[in-house]
Amino acid sequence: MKYGKVLLTGGSGTLGGHILKSGLFKNIIAPSSAELDITNAAAVEKFFEENDFDAVIHCAALARISECEKEPEKAMLINAVGTSNLVVAAIKKEAETGRKTRFIHISTDGVYQSTKGDYSETDEAMPYNRYGWAKLAAEASVNVLANFCIIRTRFLDTKNIKYDAYATDSYTSIIPVDELVKAIAIMADSEFVGTINVGGQKVSDYDAYKRYKPTIKPCKFEDIQGKTPFKLSKDASMNVSLWKKIQKQAGAEK
Ligand SMILES: NC(=O)c1ccc[n+]([C@@H]2O[C@H](COP(=O)([O-])OP(=O)(O)OC[C@H]3O[C@@H](n4cnc5c(N)ncnc54)[C@H](OP(=O)(O)O)[C@@H]3O)[C@@H](O)[C@H]2O)c1
């Protein structure tokens, strides 16, 4: 990686854990949420003052949709305020050191309305649940920075598939978590500033998960939506042509 030291938030989570295991990021500090509680502005500022790093990979979040629905205050505090605290600390550090921190923010395909699919980065963001709104609020603060990349994505942990049935008629651009880790490394190194969709080809939930858990059963979107007290995405697939272009360029440069 082009950056010296990297600060990773959310290192104990699914994505953060895979980032740490990948070995792609050599010089990485990953404080636990007890060591760096992102909702505590003063603690975040102090951490930025006392630790030296050139890049932040921000994975910490309240990432469970059901929890965000039940506890909107917590969703806003961790996802929106927590991200904003990191952004403010990064701006202050930049003013002191004159160096621009590279800030990689992990967002979600859930900022799109997720009904028609094929969403481009320039399409309107119109989340369909509280998780999506809190993540969109986080994105708004990251846009204030000079050197940032917001990655809108959805990933699956291929060794930890939760449910026994998935819908054949709901769609995403989901990718395995290890592929996302490689994408984060590429985007951290790239000069790209802005928002990018990172994912694969449009795939039904059933087809995506069946590849890794052959015992899963097919079902219909309405079966799952009918049993769920909050709105789910019907077609959250994304246009990933910008990502494919950057990925190809990165491959060519190696
Ligand atoms: N899972 C998906 O399919 C998916 C899809 C799209 C985007 N995303 C995004 O990807 C990122 C990672 O998701 P994930 O599934 O890996 O999440 P996860 O497994 O639920 O992990 C969340 C991480 O955030 C940390 N955290 C929570 N509150 C914190 C606080 N106040 N201060 C510091 N750290 C805190 C947790 O630490 P503790 O363990 O100590 O609480 C944990 O390390 C999130 O931004 C999520 O929104 C996820």
Tab-separated table of C-alpha atoms and ligand atoms in Angstrom, residues 9-17 31-34 36-40 58-64 77-79 105-110 131 135 151-156 174 180 209, ligand 1:
chain	number	residue	atom	x	y	z
A	9	THR	CA	-12.154	1.235	12.714
A	10	GLY	CA	-14.412	-1.779	13.233
A	11	GLY	CA	-11.511	-4.248	13.283
A	12	SER	CA	-13.497	-6.723	15.407
A	13	GLY	CA	-16.342	-6.834	12.867
A	14	THR	CA	-16.820	-9.090	9.848
A	15	LEU	CA	-15.254	-6.803	7.250
A	16	GLY	CA	-12.623	-5.383	9.609
A	17	GLY	CA	-11.577	-8.892	10.651
A	31	PRO	CA	-8.189	-0.101	18.176
A	32	SER	CA	-11.171	-1.877	19.716
A	33	SER	CA	-14.367	0.089	20.340
A	34	ALA	CA	-13.299	0.302	24.007
A	36	LEU	CA	-11.575	4.186	20.425
A	37	ASP	CA	-15.308	4.791	20.826
A	38	ILE	CA	-16.166	6.776	17.727
A	39	THR	CA	-19.246	8.282	19.385
A	40	ASN	CA	-16.984	10.107	21.865
A	58	HIS	CA	-13.716	3.286	8.443
A	59	CYS	CA	-15.699	0.062	8.916
A	60	ALA	CA	-17.177	0.681	12.381
A	61	ALA	CA	-20.944	0.927	12.288
A	62	LEU	CA	-24.227	-0.299	13.611
A	63	ALA	CA	-24.516	-2.550	10.580
A	64	ARG	CA	-27.527	-4.689	11.507
A	77	LEU	CA	-25.082	8.019	17.091
A	78	ILE	CA	-22.739	5.328	15.749
A	79	ASN	CA	-23.253	5.669	12.003
A	105	HIS	CA	-15.600	5.073	4.131
A	106	ILE	CA	-17.594	1.864	3.834
A	107	SER	CA	-21.163	2.655	2.890
A	108	THR	CA	-23.990	0.543	1.547
A	109	ASP	CA	-26.164	-0.113	-1.495
A	110	GLY	CA	-28.981	0.674	0.985
A	131	TYR	CA	-30.025	1.965	8.522
A	135	LYS	CA	-25.476	5.615	6.541
A	151	ILE	CA	-17.533	2.719	-1.189
A	152	ARG	CA	-21.179	1.712	-1.654
A	153	THR	CA	-21.344	-2.045	-1.479
A	154	ARG	CA	-22.874	-5.236	-0.146
A	155	PHE	CA	-20.821	-8.274	0.840
A	156	LEU	CA	-21.280	-11.816	2.071
A	174	ILE	CA	-23.197	-8.643	-3.693
A	180	LEU	CA	-14.303	-6.369	-1.097
A	209	TYR	CA	-25.776	-17.668	-1.519
B	1	LIG	N1	-22.641	-6.643	6.303
B	1	LIG	C1	-22.979	-6.215	5.076
B	1	LIG	O1	-23.488	-6.951	4.220
B	1	LIG	C2	-22.731	-4.793	4.703
B	1	LIG	C3	-23.188	-4.357	3.470
B	1	LIG	C4	-22.888	-3.058	3.067
B	1	LIG	C5	-22.135	-2.255	3.886
B	1	LIG	N2	-21.748	-2.680	5.106
B	1	LIG	C6	-20.942	-1.775	5.923
B	1	LIG	O2	-19.670	-2.375	6.091
B	1	LIG	C7	-19.123	-1.986	7.356
B	1	LIG	C8	-18.699	-3.221	8.146
B	1	LIG	O3	-19.834	-4.050	8.362
B	1	LIG	P1	-19.715	-5.409	9.202
B	1	LIG	O4	-20.800	-6.303	8.737
B	1	LIG	O5	-18.304	-5.870	9.199
B	1	LIG	O6	-20.114	-4.871	10.664
B	1	LIG	P2	-20.059	-5.680	12.044
B	1	LIG	O7	-19.562	-7.046	11.860
B	1	LIG	O8	-21.393	-5.492	12.702
B	1	LIG	O9	-18.954	-4.862	12.879
B	1	LIG	C9	-19.198	-3.572	13.334
B	1	LIG	C10	-17.919	-3.030	13.912
B	1	LIG	O10	-18.163	-1.690	14.379
B	1	LIG	C11	-17.605	-1.547	15.678
B	1	LIG	N3	-18.295	-0.512	16.430
B	1	LIG	C12	-19.605	-0.422	16.740
B	1	LIG	N4	-19.834	0.666	17.499
B	1	LIG	C13	-18.641	1.290	17.654
B	1	LIG	C14	-18.220	2.461	18.340
B	1	LIG	N5	-19.098	3.230	19.024
B	1	LIG	N6	-16.922	2.812	18.295
B	1	LIG	C15	-16.020	2.047	17.620
B	1	LIG	N7	-16.356	0.925	16.951
B	1	LIG	C16	-17.657	0.551	16.985
B	1	LIG	C17	-17.807	-2.909	16.308
B	1	LIG	O11	-16.971	-3.040	17.440
B	1	LIG	P3	-17.456	-3.957	18.711
B	1	LIG	O12	-17.391	-5.370	18.207
B	1	LIG	O13	-16.468	-3.677	19.772
B	1	LIG	O14	-18.844	-3.491	19.035
B	1	LIG	C18	-17.404	-3.808	15.136
B	1	LIG	O15	-16.021	-3.923	15.082
B	1	LIG	C19	-20.201	-1.136	8.023
B	1	LIG	O16	-19.937	0.212	7.759
B	1	LIG	C20	-21.469	-1.538	7.317
B	1	LIG	O17	-22.444	-0.526	7.363
B	1	LIG	C21	-22.014	-3.925	5.535
